[in-house]
Short mmCIF file of C-alpha atoms and ligand atoms in Angstrom, two decimals:
data_model
loop_
_atom_site.label_atom_id
_atom_site.label_comp_id
_atom_site.label_asym_id
_atom_site.label_seq_id
_atom_site.Cartn_x
_atom_site.Cartn_y
_atom_site.Cartn_z
CA MET E 423 272.67 55.25 105.14
CA ASN E 424 276.19 54.08 105.89
CA THR E 425 277.26 53.37 109.39
CA LEU E 426 280.85 53.89 110.40
CA LYS E 427 281.85 50.27 109.73
CA ASP E 428 280.72 50.55 106.10
CA ILE E 429 283.36 53.10 105.10
CA ASN E 430 287.14 53.20 105.08
CA ILE E 431 288.42 55.72 107.62
CA ASN E 432 291.93 54.37 108.21
CA GLY E 433 294.36 57.21 108.87
CA LYS E 434 291.86 59.87 107.76
CA THR E 435 290.86 63.15 109.37
CA VAL E 436 287.33 62.63 110.61
CA PHE E 437 284.73 65.19 111.67
CA ILE E 438 282.27 63.81 114.22
CA ARG E 439 279.14 65.89 114.83
CA CYS E 440 278.38 65.26 118.49
CA ASP E 441 275.55 66.41 120.71
CA PHE E 442 277.35 67.86 123.72
CA ASN E 443 274.32 69.91 124.74
CA VAL E 444 274.41 68.46 128.28
CA PRO E 445 272.43 69.75 131.27
CA LYS E 446 274.37 71.75 133.87
CA ASP E 447 273.49 72.99 137.36
CA GLY E 448 273.59 76.62 138.53
CA ASP E 449 277.35 76.37 139.16
CA GLY E 450 278.04 75.13 135.64
CA ASN E 451 278.66 71.48 136.65
CA ILE E 452 277.53 68.84 134.17
CA THR E 453 274.64 66.98 135.81
CA ASP E 454 274.13 64.27 133.20
CA ASP E 455 276.95 63.26 130.85
CA ARG E 456 275.12 60.49 128.95
CA ARG E 457 275.38 62.47 125.72
CA ILE E 458 279.17 62.61 126.09
CA ARG E 459 279.43 58.94 127.08
CA GLY E 460 277.14 58.04 124.19
CA VAL E 461 279.62 59.17 121.54
CA LEU E 462 282.69 57.47 123.09
CA PRO E 463 282.36 54.23 121.05
CA THR E 464 282.45 56.23 117.82
CA ILE E 465 285.47 58.27 118.94
CA ARG E 466 287.31 55.14 120.14
CA TYR E 467 286.58 53.32 116.87
CA CYS E 468 288.17 56.23 114.96
CA LEU E 469 291.15 56.38 117.35
CA ASP E 470 291.75 52.66 116.84
CA ARG E 471 291.93 53.30 113.09
CA ASP E 472 294.67 55.92 113.39
CA CYS E 473 292.39 58.85 112.60
CA LYS E 474 292.82 62.51 113.41
CA ILE E 475 289.56 63.54 115.02
CA ILE E 476 287.72 66.85 114.98
CA LEU E 477 284.61 67.09 117.11
CA GLY E 478 281.86 69.68 116.62
CA SER E 479 278.78 70.40 118.71
CA HIS E 480 276.41 73.18 119.62
CA TYR E 481 275.77 74.11 123.23
CA GLU E 482 272.51 75.89 124.06
CA ARG E 483 271.70 79.07 122.15
CA PRO E 484 274.44 81.71 122.21
CA GLU E 485 274.15 84.95 120.26
CA PRO E 486 276.23 84.27 117.10
CA GLY E 487 279.55 86.12 117.15
CA ILE E 488 279.49 86.72 120.91
CA TYR E 489 281.83 84.36 122.76
CA GLU E 490 280.52 83.99 126.32
CA GLU E 491 282.19 81.58 128.74
CA LYS E 492 278.90 79.98 129.77
CA TYR E 493 278.38 78.75 126.20
CA SER E 494 281.93 77.43 125.77
CA LEU E 495 282.56 73.70 125.34
CA ALA E 496 285.50 73.89 127.81
CA THR E 497 283.73 71.93 130.59
CA VAL E 498 282.66 69.30 128.08
CA VAL E 499 286.26 68.92 126.89
CA THR E 500 287.43 68.35 130.48
CA ARG E 501 284.78 65.64 131.00
CA LEU E 502 285.55 64.09 127.63
CA HIS E 503 289.21 63.87 128.54
CA THR E 504 288.38 62.14 131.84
CA LEU E 505 286.11 59.66 130.08
CA LEU E 506 288.36 58.92 127.09
CA LYS E 507 291.48 58.51 129.25
CA LEU E 508 293.68 59.66 126.36
CA ALA E 509 297.38 60.16 126.95
CA SER E 510 297.43 63.33 124.88
CA THR E 511 295.33 66.34 125.88
CA ILE E 512 292.20 67.12 123.95
CA GLN E 513 292.55 70.53 122.38
CA LEU E 514 289.76 73.08 122.28
CA ALA E 515 289.90 75.63 119.46
CA THR E 516 289.03 79.16 120.50
CA ASP E 517 286.82 79.53 117.43
CA VAL E 518 284.85 77.36 115.02
CA VAL E 519 286.27 77.87 111.53
CA GLY E 520 288.61 80.78 112.32
CA THR E 521 292.38 80.95 112.34
CA ASP E 522 292.80 79.04 115.60
CA ALA E 523 290.56 76.14 114.54
CA LYS E 524 292.19 75.94 111.11
CA ALA E 525 295.74 76.05 112.53
CA LYS E 526 295.01 73.42 115.18
CA ALA E 527 293.25 71.21 112.61
CA ALA E 528 296.24 71.43 110.27
CA ALA E 529 298.68 70.52 113.06
CA LEU E 530 296.59 67.59 114.31
CA GLN E 531 298.50 64.29 114.62
CA THR E 532 297.24 60.72 114.36
CA GLY E 533 295.34 59.74 117.51
CA GLU E 534 294.73 63.33 118.57
CA VAL E 535 291.37 64.94 119.22
CA LEU E 536 290.44 68.57 118.55
CA VAL E 537 287.14 70.07 119.65
CA LEU E 538 285.83 73.12 117.80
CA GLU E 539 284.14 75.81 119.89
CA ASN E 540 280.32 75.92 120.09
CA LEU E 541 279.13 75.66 116.48
CA ARG E 542 276.35 78.16 117.18
CA TYR E 543 278.89 80.93 117.72
CA GLU E 544 278.75 81.00 113.92
CA ALA E 545 275.52 82.44 112.48
CA GLY E 546 275.75 80.02 109.55
CA GLU E 547 275.12 76.98 111.77
CA THR E 548 271.42 77.48 112.47
CA LYS E 549 270.89 78.93 108.97
CA ASN E 550 272.12 75.71 107.35
CA ASP E 551 274.53 77.94 105.48
CA GLU E 552 276.45 76.18 102.73
CA ALA E 553 279.49 78.49 102.87
CA PHE E 554 279.92 77.76 106.58
CA ALA E 555 279.42 74.03 105.94
CA LYS E 556 282.19 74.20 103.31
CA GLU E 557 284.55 75.84 105.84
CA LEU E 558 283.91 72.98 108.26
CA ALA E 559 284.26 70.36 105.53
CA SER E 560 287.56 71.83 104.32
CA MET E 561 289.27 70.62 107.50
CA VAL E 562 288.42 66.91 107.13
CA ASP E 563 288.20 63.88 104.82
CA ILE E 564 285.25 62.10 106.43
CA TYR E 565 281.94 63.26 107.90
CA VAL E 566 280.31 61.32 110.74
CA ASN E 567 277.04 62.30 112.40
CA ASP E 568 276.58 60.94 115.91
CA ALA E 569 274.36 63.74 117.21
CA PHE E 570 270.97 62.05 117.41
CA GLY E 571 269.64 64.80 119.71
CA ALA E 572 270.23 67.41 116.99
CA CYS E 573 269.16 65.40 113.93
CA HIS E 574 265.70 66.97 113.79
CA ARG E 575 267.32 70.34 113.03
CA SER E 576 268.27 71.38 109.53
CA HIS E 577 271.51 73.05 110.62
CA ALA E 578 274.78 73.38 108.71
CA SER E 579 276.79 70.75 110.61
CA ILE E 580 273.84 68.32 110.46
CA ASP E 581 272.44 68.88 106.97
CA ALA E 582 274.45 71.04 104.52
CA MET E 583 277.82 69.65 105.63
CA ALA E 584 276.77 65.99 105.27
CA ARG E 585 275.67 66.67 101.68
CA LEU E 586 279.18 67.88 100.76
CA PHE E 587 280.59 64.36 101.19
CA ASP E 588 279.90 61.47 98.84
CA HIS E 589 278.47 58.15 99.99
CA ASP E 590 281.90 56.65 100.72
CA HIS E 591 282.99 59.53 102.90
CA ARG E 592 280.05 60.01 105.25
CA ALA E 593 278.35 57.81 107.82
CA ALA E 594 276.20 57.63 110.92
CA GLY E 595 278.07 57.06 114.17
CA PHE E 596 277.21 54.18 116.48
CA LEU E 597 274.99 56.23 118.81
CA LEU E 598 272.91 57.64 115.96
CA SER E 599 272.48 54.19 114.39
CA LYS E 600 271.48 52.66 117.72
CA GLU E 601 268.89 55.37 118.47
CA VAL E 602 267.27 55.20 115.04
CA ASN E 603 267.22 51.38 114.99
CA PHE E 604 265.69 51.22 118.43
CA PHE E 605 262.82 53.56 117.69
CA GLU E 606 262.16 52.24 114.20
CA LYS E 607 262.16 48.58 115.25
CA THR E 608 260.02 49.20 118.32
CA LEU E 609 257.45 51.27 116.51
CA LEU E 610 257.33 48.94 113.53
CA ASN E 611 257.24 45.67 115.38
CA PRO E 612 256.43 46.09 119.08
CA ILE E 613 255.87 43.10 121.33
CA ARG E 614 252.39 43.58 122.79
CA PRO E 615 250.82 44.81 124.96
CA PHE E 616 252.48 48.07 123.92
CA VAL E 617 251.90 50.98 126.33
CA ALA E 618 252.70 54.67 125.76
CA VAL E 619 253.17 56.85 128.83
CA VAL E 620 252.95 60.50 127.87
CA GLY E 621 253.36 63.46 130.20
CA GLY E 622 254.92 66.90 130.32
CA SER E 623 253.49 70.34 130.17
CA LYS E 624 251.53 70.72 126.97
CA VAL E 625 249.37 68.69 124.63
CA SER E 626 250.41 70.92 121.72
CA GLY E 627 254.05 69.77 121.72
CA LYS E 628 253.08 66.11 121.65
CA LEU E 629 249.82 66.22 119.70
CA GLU E 630 251.12 64.64 116.52
CA ALA E 631 253.07 62.01 118.45
CA LEU E 632 249.90 61.13 120.38
CA ARG E 633 247.90 60.84 117.16
CA GLN E 634 250.50 58.46 115.73
CA LEU E 635 250.81 56.45 118.92
CA ILE E 636 247.06 55.79 119.12
CA ASP E 637 247.43 53.84 115.85
CA LYS E 638 250.21 51.69 117.27
CA VAL E 639 249.73 51.09 121.00
CA ASP E 640 247.31 49.05 123.11
CA LYS E 641 247.16 51.47 126.03
CA VAL E 642 247.93 55.13 126.65
CA ILE E 643 248.64 56.66 130.05
CA ILE E 644 248.49 60.45 130.25
CA GLY E 645 250.00 62.46 133.11
CA GLY E 646 251.61 65.84 133.74
CA GLY E 647 250.16 69.20 132.84
CA MET E 648 248.73 67.88 129.59
CA ALA E 649 246.30 65.63 131.49
CA PHE E 650 244.19 68.65 132.46
CA THR E 651 243.25 69.49 128.88
CA PHE E 652 241.93 65.91 128.57
CA LEU E 653 240.16 66.05 131.95
CA LYS E 654 238.51 69.33 130.99
CA ALA E 655 237.52 67.85 127.62
CA LYS E 656 235.74 65.13 129.60
CA GLY E 657 233.79 67.85 131.43
CA TYR E 658 235.71 67.90 134.72
CA GLU E 659 236.37 71.12 136.64
CA ILE E 660 240.15 71.63 136.66
CA GLY E 661 240.46 74.88 138.65
CA ILE E 662 243.44 76.93 137.49
CA SER E 663 245.47 73.92 136.24
CA LEU E 664 247.46 74.22 133.04
CA VAL E 665 245.09 73.91 130.08
CA GLU E 666 245.06 74.49 126.33
CA ASP E 667 241.46 75.49 125.66
CA GLU E 668 242.00 75.64 121.91
CA LEU E 669 242.85 71.94 121.95
CA LEU E 670 239.78 70.67 123.83
CA ASP E 671 238.15 69.44 120.60
CA GLU E 672 241.38 67.79 119.54
CA ALA E 673 241.64 66.10 122.95
CA ARG E 674 238.06 64.77 122.55
CA THR E 675 238.87 63.51 119.05
CA ILE E 676 241.93 61.62 120.35
CA MET E 677 239.88 59.98 123.13
CA ILE E 678 237.11 59.02 120.67
CA LYS E 679 239.68 57.58 118.26
CA ALA E 680 241.21 55.56 121.10
CA ARG E 681 237.79 54.19 122.08
CA LYS E 682 236.97 53.25 118.47
CA LYS E 683 240.28 51.45 118.05
CA GLY E 684 239.97 49.63 121.37
CA VAL E 685 242.98 51.46 122.79
CA LYS E 686 242.66 51.85 126.57
CA PHE E 687 243.10 55.51 127.49
CA TYR E 688 244.04 56.31 131.10
CA LEU E 689 243.99 59.70 132.81
CA PRO E 690 244.98 60.44 136.44
CA VAL E 691 242.19 59.60 138.90
CA ASP E 692 243.64 61.81 141.61
CA VAL E 693 246.04 64.76 141.68
CA ILE E 694 248.01 66.93 144.07
CA VAL E 695 246.69 70.46 144.00
CA ALA E 696 248.04 73.76 145.32
CA PRO E 697 246.66 77.32 145.17
CA GLU E 698 249.73 78.50 143.23
CA PHE E 699 252.73 77.22 141.24
CA SER E 700 254.94 76.87 144.29
CA ASP E 701 256.23 74.25 146.71
CA THR E 702 256.02 76.51 149.75
CA VAL E 703 252.21 76.73 149.85
CA PRO E 704 249.86 74.13 151.34
CA SER E 705 248.92 71.33 148.97
CA LYS E 706 246.50 68.40 149.13
CA TYR E 707 245.41 65.22 147.35
CA VAL E 708 242.04 65.37 145.65
CA SER E 709 240.12 63.17 143.24
CA SER E 710 240.43 64.41 139.63
CA GLN E 711 236.69 65.06 139.76
CA GLU E 712 236.98 67.33 142.80
CA ILE E 713 239.67 69.88 141.92
CA PRO E 714 238.65 72.97 143.89
CA ASP E 715 238.11 76.35 142.25
CA GLY E 716 241.30 78.43 142.35
CA TRP E 717 243.63 75.39 142.81
CA MET E 718 245.95 73.82 140.25
CA GLY E 719 247.07 70.24 139.74
CA LEU E 720 250.86 69.84 139.97
CA ASP E 721 251.38 66.07 140.19
CA ILE E 722 249.44 62.85 139.90
CA GLY E 723 248.23 61.37 143.21
CA PRO E 724 248.93 57.99 144.88
CA ALA E 725 245.76 56.34 143.52
CA SER E 726 246.83 57.22 139.96
CA SER E 727 250.30 55.78 140.60
CA ARG E 728 248.73 52.51 141.80
CA LEU E 729 246.32 52.43 138.85
CA PHE E 730 249.10 53.07 136.34
CA ARG E 731 251.23 50.37 137.96
CA THR E 732 248.42 47.87 137.35
CA VAL E 733 248.00 49.10 133.78
CA LEU E 734 251.72 48.54 133.16
CA SER E 735 251.84 45.12 134.80
CA ASP E 736 251.25 43.08 131.64
CA ALA E 737 253.09 45.44 129.25
CA GLN E 738 255.78 43.95 127.00
CA THR E 739 256.84 47.26 125.44
CA ILE E 740 256.67 50.68 127.14
CA ILE E 741 257.57 54.00 125.58
CA TRP E 742 257.74 56.92 128.04
CA ASN E 743 257.97 60.62 127.21
CA GLY E 744 257.19 63.38 129.71
CA PRO E 745 257.07 63.68 133.53
CA MET E 746 253.88 63.12 135.52
CA GLY E 747 254.14 66.40 137.42
CA VAL E 748 256.34 69.39 138.19
CA TYR E 749 259.18 67.04 139.14
CA GLU E 750 261.68 69.90 139.46
CA MET E 751 260.04 70.67 142.84
CA ASP E 752 260.58 67.75 145.27
CA LYS E 753 257.06 68.11 146.58
CA TYR E 754 255.59 67.34 143.15
CA ALA E 755 258.17 64.78 142.01
CA LYS E 756 256.66 61.67 143.63
CA GLY E 757 254.31 60.81 140.76
CA SER E 758 257.15 60.97 138.21
CA LEU E 759 259.58 59.02 140.41
CA LYS E 760 256.98 56.30 141.07
CA MET E 761 256.21 56.14 137.36
CA SER E 762 259.93 55.70 136.68
CA HIS E 763 260.12 52.83 139.23
CA ASN E 764 256.97 51.23 137.80
CA ILE E 765 258.36 51.33 134.27
CA ALA E 766 261.80 50.13 135.35
CA ASP E 767 260.20 47.24 137.31
CA ALA E 768 258.01 46.16 134.40
CA ASN E 769 259.04 43.00 132.64
CA ALA E 770 259.07 44.85 129.33
CA THR E 771 261.25 46.55 126.76
CA THR E 772 261.32 50.10 128.12
CA ILE E 773 262.24 53.15 126.08
CA VAL E 774 262.65 56.55 127.68
CA GLY E 775 262.73 59.64 125.48
CA GLY E 776 263.07 63.32 126.29
CA GLY E 777 265.55 65.28 128.40
CA ASP E 778 263.16 65.80 131.33
CA THR E 779 262.07 62.19 131.31
CA ALA E 780 265.65 60.91 131.24
CA ASP E 781 266.37 63.31 134.10
CA VAL E 782 263.52 61.77 136.14
CA ALA E 783 264.81 58.25 135.45
CA LEU E 784 268.30 59.39 136.50
CA ARG E 785 267.04 60.96 139.74
CA ALA E 786 265.01 57.84 140.45
CA GLY E 787 268.17 55.72 140.01
CA ASP E 788 266.42 53.74 137.28
CA VAL E 789 268.54 54.47 134.19
CA GLU E 790 270.36 51.13 134.34
CA GLU E 791 267.04 49.31 134.66
CA MET E 792 265.61 50.79 131.47
CA THR E 793 266.22 49.02 128.17
CA PHE E 794 267.05 52.23 126.37
CA VAL E 795 267.27 55.87 127.38
CA SER E 796 267.36 58.09 124.33
CA THR E 797 269.70 61.07 124.21
CA GLY E 798 267.27 63.08 122.08
CA GLY E 799 263.91 64.48 123.16
CA GLY E 800 262.76 66.41 120.09
CA ALA E 801 264.41 63.95 117.72
CA SER E 802 262.74 60.91 119.32
CA LEU E 803 259.34 62.66 119.22
CA ASN E 804 259.90 63.34 115.52
CA LEU E 805 260.67 59.67 114.94
CA ILE E 806 257.46 58.68 116.74
CA GLU E 807 255.56 61.20 114.63
CA GLY E 808 256.99 59.50 111.54
CA ASN E 809 258.72 62.69 110.38
CA PRO E 810 261.93 62.38 108.37
CA LEU E 811 264.90 63.75 110.35
CA PRO E 812 267.04 66.18 108.30
CA GLY E 813 270.25 64.67 109.73
CA ILE E 814 269.28 61.19 108.56
CA GLU E 815 267.94 62.36 105.21
CA ALA E 816 271.22 64.17 104.51
CA LEU E 817 273.19 60.97 105.18
CA LYS E 818 270.91 59.06 102.80
CA ALA E 819 270.86 61.69 100.01
P1 AMP G 1351 257.67 68.82 128.30
O1 AMP G 1351 258.81 69.73 127.94
O2 AMP G 1351 256.42 69.10 127.50
O3 AMP G 1351 258.04 67.36 128.33
O4 AMP G 1351 257.26 69.20 129.77
C1 AMP G 1351 258.10 69.04 130.88
C2 AMP G 1351 257.67 70.02 131.93
O5 AMP G 1351 256.32 69.79 132.26
C3 AMP G 1351 258.43 69.93 133.22
O6 AMP G 1351 259.22 71.08 133.35
C4 AMP G 1351 257.36 69.88 134.29
O7 AMP G 1351 257.60 70.75 135.36
C5 AMP G 1351 256.12 70.34 133.54
N1 AMP G 1351 254.88 69.84 134.15
C6 AMP G 1351 254.57 68.59 134.45
N2 AMP G 1351 253.37 68.52 135.06
C7 AMP G 1351 252.90 69.78 135.15
C8 AMP G 1351 251.72 70.36 135.69
N3 AMP G 1351 250.78 69.61 136.27
N4 AMP G 1351 251.57 71.70 135.60
C9 AMP G 1351 252.53 72.45 135.04
N5 AMP G 1351 253.67 71.97 134.49
C10 AMP G 1351 253.86 70.64 134.55
#
């Protein structure tokens, strides 16, 4: 796979597939612009080589063909302009491969940046449609993929389009290269003790990653909603906590495998419980073995936070994916925030993956303290699972 420095882009028209799928609040304000900042080195490198630049990204999941303002990349373009500090304005096409995009692309001057509208306005994007990919490709000389967060999807701008360019005319951007190198190096050659901290809502979404991690790590810490499937598999009463009953056997198998391999497997020893999924009802701390009937666990308790801190104290490498509780509600955010501080304070290489997890680290003010915060949740899980990413495969083909 080429990276940008391996190919000649001087004076060329370059398409950069970005991942501008940034979180926004209820008023449409961008709450975390790391994905936009992440692609700046690639854009600047192209600008310094007198390129004309066309940027493409999806944003959420619009209905193809229906242009709704909330799915537009307009806010992203404004932020990009602020961050890039370009003298010229960054243009936003009103379509993706329509007359406006084509006209603006044709009129593009050296050092100018054009952003195409949300790629998913076109039905061909998610269908990995070759005809649509050809339309995109017809506007440029060079293809660059810097959208790590979208690389696990076989979509037209990620897969089919990359395959239309030969080896000398396509490359990975700096963000994509950095993400892949980080995960591959860490997983292949971790400095030990290597600890995985896994949380979030469901075991099912992270089952394969967990299976793979057990073969690589020295310790596993489980938190979040998924902990209750493991606690139930151990025979504990878990009240009305989130559980995946069909995965109880699988959970037992994972714990047995960990024991056989000498991997230390930690579950929360106490939790915060409430009678319903709400932050306006009374809640209390209980031991994980004493969850009352009719109550649900919504965060790990203070004893678990202390235990996990001790477990992390000798770690040299920590990989973290998934919050410890329902962190979106302040009342149940403490466990996740403390976990973030504990990981940030550890004298270890720390890798944070997943949108929610990065959000926790951001809220905790710990992002700068982490070694690496990935911009891709699904993509980083796929890398941990050892699955080939379509975006990377297409660049290698
Ligand atoms: P995931 O997408 O699998 O990483 O899960 C993230 C989500 O898990 C967040 O929205 C959390 O609110 C949710 N979560 C964490 N702990 C719990 C819990 N104990 N019960 C229900 N949901 C939870």
